Coordinates of C-alpha atoms in Angstrom, one line a residue:
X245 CA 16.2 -15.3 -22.8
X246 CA 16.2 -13.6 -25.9
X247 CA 17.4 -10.1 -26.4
X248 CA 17.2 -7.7 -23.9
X249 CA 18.5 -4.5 -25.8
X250 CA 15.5 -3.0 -28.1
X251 CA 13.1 -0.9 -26.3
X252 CA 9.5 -2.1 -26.1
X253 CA 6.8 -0.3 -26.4
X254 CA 2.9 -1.1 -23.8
X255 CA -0.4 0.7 -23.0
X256 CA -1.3 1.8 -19.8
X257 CA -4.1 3.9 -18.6
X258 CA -3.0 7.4 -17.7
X259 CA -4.0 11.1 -16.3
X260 CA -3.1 13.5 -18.7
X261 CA -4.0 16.8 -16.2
X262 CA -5.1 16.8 -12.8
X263 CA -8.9 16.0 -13.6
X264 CA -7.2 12.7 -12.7
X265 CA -9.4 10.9 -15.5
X266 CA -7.3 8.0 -17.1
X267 CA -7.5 7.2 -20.8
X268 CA -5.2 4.6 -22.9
X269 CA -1.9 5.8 -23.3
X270 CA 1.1 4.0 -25.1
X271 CA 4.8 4.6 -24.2
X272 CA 8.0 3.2 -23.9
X273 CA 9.8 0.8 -22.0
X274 CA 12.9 2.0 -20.8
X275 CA 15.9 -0.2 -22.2
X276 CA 16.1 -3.7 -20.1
X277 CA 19.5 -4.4 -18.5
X278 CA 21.2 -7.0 -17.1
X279 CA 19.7 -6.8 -13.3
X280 CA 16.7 -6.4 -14.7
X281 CA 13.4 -8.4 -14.7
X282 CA 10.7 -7.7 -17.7
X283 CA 7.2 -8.5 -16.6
X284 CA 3.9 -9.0 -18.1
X285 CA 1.3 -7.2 -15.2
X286 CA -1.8 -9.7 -14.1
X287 CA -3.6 -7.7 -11.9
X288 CA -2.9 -4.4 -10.1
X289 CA -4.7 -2.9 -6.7
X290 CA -6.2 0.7 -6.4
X291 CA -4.7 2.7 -3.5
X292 CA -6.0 5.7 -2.3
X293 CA -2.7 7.1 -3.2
X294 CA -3.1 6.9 -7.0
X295 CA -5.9 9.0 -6.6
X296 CA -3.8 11.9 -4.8
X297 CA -1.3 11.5 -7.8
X298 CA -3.7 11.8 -10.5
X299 CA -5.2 14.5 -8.9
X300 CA -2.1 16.3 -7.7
X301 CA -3.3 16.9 -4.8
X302 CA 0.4 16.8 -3.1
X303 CA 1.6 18.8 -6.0
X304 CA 4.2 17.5 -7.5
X305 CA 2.3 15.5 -10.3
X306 CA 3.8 15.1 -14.1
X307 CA 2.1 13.6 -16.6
X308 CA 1.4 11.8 -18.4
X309 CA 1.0 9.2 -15.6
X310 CA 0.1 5.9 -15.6
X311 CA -0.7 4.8 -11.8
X312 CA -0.6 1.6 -10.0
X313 CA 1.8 0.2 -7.1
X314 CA 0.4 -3.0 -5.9
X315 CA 1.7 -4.9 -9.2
X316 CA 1.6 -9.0 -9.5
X317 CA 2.4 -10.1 -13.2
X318 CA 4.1 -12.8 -14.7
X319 CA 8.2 -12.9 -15.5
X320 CA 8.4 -12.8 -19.2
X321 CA 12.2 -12.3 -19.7
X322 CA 15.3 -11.6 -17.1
X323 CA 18.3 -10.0 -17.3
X324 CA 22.0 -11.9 -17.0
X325 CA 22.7 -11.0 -13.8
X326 CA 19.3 -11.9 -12.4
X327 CA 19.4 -14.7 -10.1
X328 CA 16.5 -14.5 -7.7
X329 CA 13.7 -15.0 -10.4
X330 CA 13.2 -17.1 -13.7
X331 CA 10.7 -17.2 -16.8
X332 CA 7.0 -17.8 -15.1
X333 CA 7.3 -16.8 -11.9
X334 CA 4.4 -14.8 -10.6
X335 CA 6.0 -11.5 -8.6
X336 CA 5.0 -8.4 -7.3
X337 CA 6.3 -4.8 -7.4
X338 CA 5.4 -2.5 -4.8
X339 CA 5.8 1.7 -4.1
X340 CA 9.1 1.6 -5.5
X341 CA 11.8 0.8 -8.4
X342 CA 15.5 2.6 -6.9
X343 CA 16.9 3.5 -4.5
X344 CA 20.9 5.0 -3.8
X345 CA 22.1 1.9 -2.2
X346 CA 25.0 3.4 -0.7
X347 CA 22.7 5.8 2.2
X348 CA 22.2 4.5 5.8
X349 CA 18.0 3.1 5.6
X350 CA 20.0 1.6 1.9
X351 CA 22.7 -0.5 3.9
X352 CA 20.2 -1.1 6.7
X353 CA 17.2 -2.6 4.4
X354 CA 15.0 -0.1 5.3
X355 CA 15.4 1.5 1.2
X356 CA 11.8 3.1 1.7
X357 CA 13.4 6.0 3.9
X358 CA 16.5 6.7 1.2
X359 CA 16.2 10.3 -0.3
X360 CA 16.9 8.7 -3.2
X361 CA 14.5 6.7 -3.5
X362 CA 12.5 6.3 -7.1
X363 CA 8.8 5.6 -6.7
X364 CA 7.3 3.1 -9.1
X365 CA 5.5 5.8 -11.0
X366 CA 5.4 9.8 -11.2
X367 CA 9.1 9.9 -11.0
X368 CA 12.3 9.8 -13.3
X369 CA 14.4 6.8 -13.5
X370 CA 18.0 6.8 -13.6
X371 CA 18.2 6.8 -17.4
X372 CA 16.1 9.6 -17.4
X373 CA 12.8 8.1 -18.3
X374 CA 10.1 8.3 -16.7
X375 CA 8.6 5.7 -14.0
X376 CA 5.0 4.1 -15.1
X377 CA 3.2 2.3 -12.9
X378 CA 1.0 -1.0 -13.0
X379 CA -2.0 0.3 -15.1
X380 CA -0.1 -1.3 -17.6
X381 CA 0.2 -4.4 -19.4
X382 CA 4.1 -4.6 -18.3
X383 CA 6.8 -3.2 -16.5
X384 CA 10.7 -3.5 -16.5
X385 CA 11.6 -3.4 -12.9
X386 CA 15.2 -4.4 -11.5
X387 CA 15.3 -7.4 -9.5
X388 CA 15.8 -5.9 -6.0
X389 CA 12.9 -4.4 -6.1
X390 CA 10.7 -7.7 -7.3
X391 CA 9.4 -9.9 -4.6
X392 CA 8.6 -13.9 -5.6
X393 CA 5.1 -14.6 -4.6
X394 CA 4.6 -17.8 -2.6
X395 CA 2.8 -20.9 -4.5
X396 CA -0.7 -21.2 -4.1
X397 CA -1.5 -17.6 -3.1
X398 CA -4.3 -16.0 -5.7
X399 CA -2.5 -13.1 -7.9
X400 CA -5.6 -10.6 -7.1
X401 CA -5.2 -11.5 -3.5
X402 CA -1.7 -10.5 -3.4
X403 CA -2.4 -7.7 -5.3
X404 CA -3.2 -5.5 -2.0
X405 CA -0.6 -6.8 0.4
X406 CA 2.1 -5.1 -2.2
X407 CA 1.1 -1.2 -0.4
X408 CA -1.8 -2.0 2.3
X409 CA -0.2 -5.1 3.8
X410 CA 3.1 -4.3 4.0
X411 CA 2.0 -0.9 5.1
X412 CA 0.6 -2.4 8.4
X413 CA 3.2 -5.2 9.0
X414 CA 6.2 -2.9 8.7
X415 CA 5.0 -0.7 12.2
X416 CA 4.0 -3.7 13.9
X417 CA 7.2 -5.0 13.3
X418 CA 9.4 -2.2 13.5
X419 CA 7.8 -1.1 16.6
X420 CA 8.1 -4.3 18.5
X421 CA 4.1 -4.9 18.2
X422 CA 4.1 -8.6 17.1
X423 CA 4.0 -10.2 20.2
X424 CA 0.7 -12.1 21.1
X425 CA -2.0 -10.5 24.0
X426 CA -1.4 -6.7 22.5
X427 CA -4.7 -4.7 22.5
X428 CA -4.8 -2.6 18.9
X429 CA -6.5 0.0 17.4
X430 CA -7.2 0.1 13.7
X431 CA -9.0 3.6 12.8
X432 CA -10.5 3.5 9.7
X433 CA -11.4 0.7 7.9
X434 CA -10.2 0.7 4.0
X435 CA -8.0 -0.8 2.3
X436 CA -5.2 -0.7 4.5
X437 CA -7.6 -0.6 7.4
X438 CA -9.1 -4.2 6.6
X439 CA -5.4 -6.0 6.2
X440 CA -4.8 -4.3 9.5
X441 CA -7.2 -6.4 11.8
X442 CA -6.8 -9.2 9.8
X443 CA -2.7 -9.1 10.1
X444 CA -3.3 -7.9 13.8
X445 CA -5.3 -10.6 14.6
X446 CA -3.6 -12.8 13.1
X447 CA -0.5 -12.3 15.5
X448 CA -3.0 -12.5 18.6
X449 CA -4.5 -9.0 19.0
X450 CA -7.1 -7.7 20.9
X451 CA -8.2 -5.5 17.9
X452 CA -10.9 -2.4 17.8
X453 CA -11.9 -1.0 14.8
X454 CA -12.7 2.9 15.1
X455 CA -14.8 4.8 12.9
X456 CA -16.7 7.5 12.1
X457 CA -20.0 5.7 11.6
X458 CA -21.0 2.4 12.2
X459 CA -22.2 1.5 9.2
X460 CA -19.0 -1.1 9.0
X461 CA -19.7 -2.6 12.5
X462 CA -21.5 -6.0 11.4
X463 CA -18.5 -6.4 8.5
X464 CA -15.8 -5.6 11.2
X465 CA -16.8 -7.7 13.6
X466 CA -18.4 -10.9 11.7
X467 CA -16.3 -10.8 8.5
X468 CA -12.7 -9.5 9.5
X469 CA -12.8 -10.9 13.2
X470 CA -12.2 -7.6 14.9
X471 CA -13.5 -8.3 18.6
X472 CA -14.6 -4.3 19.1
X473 CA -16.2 -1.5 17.2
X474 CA -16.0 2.5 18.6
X475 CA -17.4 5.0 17.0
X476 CA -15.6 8.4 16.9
X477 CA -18.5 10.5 17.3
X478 CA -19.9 8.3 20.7
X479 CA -19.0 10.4 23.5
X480 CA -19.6 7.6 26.0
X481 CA -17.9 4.7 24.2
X482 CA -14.8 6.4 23.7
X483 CA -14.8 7.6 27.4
X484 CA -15.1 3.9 28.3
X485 CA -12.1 3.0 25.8
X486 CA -9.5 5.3 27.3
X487 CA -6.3 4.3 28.3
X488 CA -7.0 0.7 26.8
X489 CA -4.9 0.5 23.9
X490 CA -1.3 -0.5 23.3
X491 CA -1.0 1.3 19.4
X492 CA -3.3 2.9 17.4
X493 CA -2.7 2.2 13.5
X494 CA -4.4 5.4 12.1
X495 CA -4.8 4.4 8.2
X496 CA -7.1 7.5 7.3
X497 CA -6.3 9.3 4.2
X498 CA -7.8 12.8 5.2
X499 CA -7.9 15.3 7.5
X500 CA -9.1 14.6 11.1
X501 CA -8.5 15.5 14.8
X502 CA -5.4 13.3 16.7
X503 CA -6.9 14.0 20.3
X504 CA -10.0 11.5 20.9
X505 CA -7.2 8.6 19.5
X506 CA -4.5 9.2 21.7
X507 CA -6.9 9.6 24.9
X508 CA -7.6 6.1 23.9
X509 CA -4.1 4.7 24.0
X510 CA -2.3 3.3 27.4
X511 CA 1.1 4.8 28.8
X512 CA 3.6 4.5 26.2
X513 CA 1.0 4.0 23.5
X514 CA 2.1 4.9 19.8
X515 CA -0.6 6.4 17.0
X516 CA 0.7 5.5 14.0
X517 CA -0.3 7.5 11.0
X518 CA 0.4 5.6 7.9
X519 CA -2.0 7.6 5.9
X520 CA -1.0 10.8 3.3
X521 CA -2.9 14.2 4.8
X522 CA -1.6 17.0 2.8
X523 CA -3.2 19.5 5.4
X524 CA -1.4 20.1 8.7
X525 CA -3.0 18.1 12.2
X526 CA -2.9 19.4 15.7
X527 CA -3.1 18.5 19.2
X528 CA -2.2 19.6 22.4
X529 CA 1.0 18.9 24.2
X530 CA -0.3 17.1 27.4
X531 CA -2.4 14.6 25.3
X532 CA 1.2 12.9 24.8
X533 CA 3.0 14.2 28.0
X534 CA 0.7 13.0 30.4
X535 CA 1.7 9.4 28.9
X536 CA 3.9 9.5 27.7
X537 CA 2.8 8.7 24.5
X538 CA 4.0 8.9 20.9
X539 CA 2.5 10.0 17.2
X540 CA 5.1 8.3 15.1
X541 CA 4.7 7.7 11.4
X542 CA 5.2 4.8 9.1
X543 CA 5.7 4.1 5.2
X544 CA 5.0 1.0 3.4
X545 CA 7.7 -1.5 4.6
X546 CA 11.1 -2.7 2.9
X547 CA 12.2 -5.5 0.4
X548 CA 12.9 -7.7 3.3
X549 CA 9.3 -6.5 5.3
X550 CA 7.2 -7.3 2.0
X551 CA 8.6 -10.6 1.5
X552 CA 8.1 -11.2 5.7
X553 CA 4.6 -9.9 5.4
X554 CA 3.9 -12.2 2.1
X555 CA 5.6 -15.4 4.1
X556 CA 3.3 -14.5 7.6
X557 CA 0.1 -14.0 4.8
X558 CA 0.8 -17.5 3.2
X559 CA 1.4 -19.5 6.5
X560 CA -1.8 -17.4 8.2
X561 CA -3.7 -18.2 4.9
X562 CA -4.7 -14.6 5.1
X563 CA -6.1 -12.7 2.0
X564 CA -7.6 -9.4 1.2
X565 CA -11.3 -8.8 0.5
X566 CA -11.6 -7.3 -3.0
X567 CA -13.7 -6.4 -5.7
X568 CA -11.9 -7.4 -9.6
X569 CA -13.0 -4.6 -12.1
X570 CA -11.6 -5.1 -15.6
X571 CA -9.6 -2.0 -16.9
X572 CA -12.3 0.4 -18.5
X573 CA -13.5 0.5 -15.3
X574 CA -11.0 2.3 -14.1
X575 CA -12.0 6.0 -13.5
X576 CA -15.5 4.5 -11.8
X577 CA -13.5 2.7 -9.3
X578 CA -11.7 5.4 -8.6
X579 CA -14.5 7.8 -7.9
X580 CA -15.7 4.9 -6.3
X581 CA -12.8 4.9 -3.8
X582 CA -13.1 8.3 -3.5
X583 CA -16.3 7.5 -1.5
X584 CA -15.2 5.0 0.2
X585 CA -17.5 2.9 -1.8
X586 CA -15.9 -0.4 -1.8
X587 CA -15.0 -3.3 0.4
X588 CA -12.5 -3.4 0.7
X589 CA -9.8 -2.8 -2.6
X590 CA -10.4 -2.6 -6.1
X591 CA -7.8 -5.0 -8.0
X592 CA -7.6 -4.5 -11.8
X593 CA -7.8 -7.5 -13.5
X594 CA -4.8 -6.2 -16.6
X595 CA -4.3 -9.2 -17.9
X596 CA -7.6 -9.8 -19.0
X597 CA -8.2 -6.2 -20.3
X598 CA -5.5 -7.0 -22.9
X599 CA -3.6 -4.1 -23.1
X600 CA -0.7 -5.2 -25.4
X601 CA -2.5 -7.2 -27.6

C-alpha cells in the first residue's frame, strides 16, 4: 500500500475572489489516515452549485476554492482500516466528506441533515485543513463517504448522478413516491431536471416537464421520454393541468413564484424544492390549505441513497446526457451553465487534463 503518512501535494483549478474565475492552483493534501481512501479524480460534473460558491453568492465563500462535488476517480492507495474498497476501483464522492456520527440523521443514515456535516469543498476538515473539491487531480476522502461504482457504467456518466441523481431519488424515496402509475412534475429541465424524468420514468411515472419556454419541448419529450410539456407562462395549459399531479420536483436554481406549481398538484400533493434560492419565495396560505398540500424541501440523498440510486441507474441502464469539456475550459462552461447553455451537464474530463503530472 505503501506509506500513507507524508503529505502530498495536487493542482486543482480554483476561485481566488468572488469573480468566481478559476485558475491553477497547487495545495496540500491533508495527511491520509487509516480510514482513509486516496484517489486519483477521472472526471468531475459542473453543478449549478459551484457556481454559487465561486461566486459567493450565499456568502459564506473562502478561498482559495477549488470546486467540484460529483467526483469519480480511480483508488490509488487505502488506508488499514479500509475495507469496502481496494487499489483500482473506480468510486465517486459526492456533496460531502464528515459528518459527527453520533447526531440523530448520523445514526439514522440520513448524514446529509447532521449540523456537522463537512461539505466536500469550501469548508474546514477536522484537522483543520481546508476541504478541496474535484477540480483536482486527487482527493483524500474517508471511506464512508466513497461509493463503489457498479462495473460497466461509463465514469463521465456517473459523474452527474453523484449531486443531480441522488438529488432526485432521495425525495422520491423518502417521500414514498417510487411506486408505479404516479403522475410527476419535473419543473425545470437542467441538470438535475433531466435525471429527474429519466429516474421518474424509469419507476413508471406519468412525467410533465414544466418550463418557462418551450424551446426544450422536442428534447423533453423525444430524447428524455417525458410524456407532457407545460409551459409556465400558458395561461390555458396550466388551467387544464390543475389538480393533476401527485409531486412536483421543483429543481430551479433561481428565484420564481411557488403559486401556478402548486395549483397544479392534487390533494396531498408535495412541491419539492431541491434547488438553492438565496432570495426569500412567497405564496399564499390557501394555495396549500385548500389541499392540503405541502412545500417540503430536499438535499442530495445519503450514503445509503447514492449507492441505491447508482444500483436502480445500473439495473435501469440509465445515464446522464453530457457534454465532456477538458479542464481549461472550465470558466466557459461555467458561464455557459450560467445560461443554461448546455444539455444537459458539463463533466470535466481531469484525468486527461493532467493536473499532477
Amino acid at each position: 500500500m505503501g506509506s500513507l503518512e507524508t503529505e502530498r501535494t495536487t493542482t486543482g483549478w480554483a476561485a481566488r475572489d468572488p469573480s468566481g474565475i478559476l485558475s491553477p492552483y497547487t495545495y496540500t493534501l491533508r495527511n491520509t489516515g487509516p480510514d482513509d481512501v486516496f484517489i486519483k479524480v477521472i472526471c468531475c460534473g459542473i453543478c449549478h452549485t459551484d457556481i454559487h460558491q465561486a461566486k459567493n453568492d450565499l456568502g459564506m465563500s473562502n478561498y482559495p476554492m477549488v470546486p467540484g462535488h460529483e467526483v469519480v476517480g480511480e483508488v490509488v492507495e487505502v488506508g488499514s482500516h479500509v475495507t469496502k474498497f481496494s487499489v483500482g476501483d473506480v468510486v465517486g464522492v459526492g456533496c460531502l466528506v464528515g459528518c459527527c456520527r453520533n447526531c440523530r440523521p448520523c445514526n439514522t443514515d440520513h448524514e446529509q441533515y447532521c449540523n456537522k456535516k463537512i461539505w466536500s469543498y469550501n469548508d474546514v476538515y477536522t484537522d483543520g485543513k481546508p476541504t478541496q473539491g474535484g477540480f483536482a487531480g486527487s482527493m483524500v476522502v474517508d471511506q464512508k463517504f466513497v461509493v463503489k461504482i457498479p462495473d460497466g457504467m461509463a465514469p463521465e456518466q456517473v459523474a452527474p448522478l453523484l449531486c443531480a441523481g441522488v438529488t432526485v431519488y432521495s425525495p422520491l424515496n423518502h417521500f414514498g413516491l417510487m411506486g408505479s402509475g404516479l403522475r410527476g412534475g419535473i419543473l425545470g429541465l437542467g441538470g438535475v431536471g433531466h435525471m429527474g424524468v429519466k429516474i421518474a420514468k424509469a419507476m413508471g411515472h406519468h412525467v410533465t416537464v414544466i418550463s418557462s419556454s418551450d424551446k426544450k419541448k422536442v428534447e423533453a419529450l423525444e430524447h428524455l421520454g417525458a410524456d407532457d410539456y407545460l409551459v409556465s407562462s400558458d395561461a390555458e395549459g396550466m388551467q387544464k393541468a390543475v389538480d393533476s399531479l401527485d409531486y412536483i420536483i421543483d429543481t430551479v436554481p433561481v428565484f420564481h413564484p411557488l403559486e401556478p406549481y402548486l395549483s397544479l398538484l392534487k390533494l396531498d400533493g408535495k412541491l419539492i424544492l431541491t434547488g438553492v434560492i438565496n432570495t426569500p419565495l412567497q405564496f399564499v396560505s390557501p394555495m396549500v390549505m385548500l389541499g392540503r398540500k405541502s412545500i417540503t424541501g430536499s438535499f442530495i440523498g445519503s450514503m445509503k441513497e447514492t449507492e441505491e440510486m447508482l444500483d436502480f441507474c445500473k439495473e435501469k441502464d440509465l445515464t446522464s446526457m453530457i457534454e465532456v469539456v477538458k479542464m481549461d475550459y472550465i470558466n466557459t462552461a461555467m458561464e455557459r451553465l450560467e445560461k443554461n447553455d448546455v444539455r444537459y451537464r458539463f463533466v470535466v474530463d481531469v484525468a486527461e487534463s493532467k493536473l499532477d503530472q
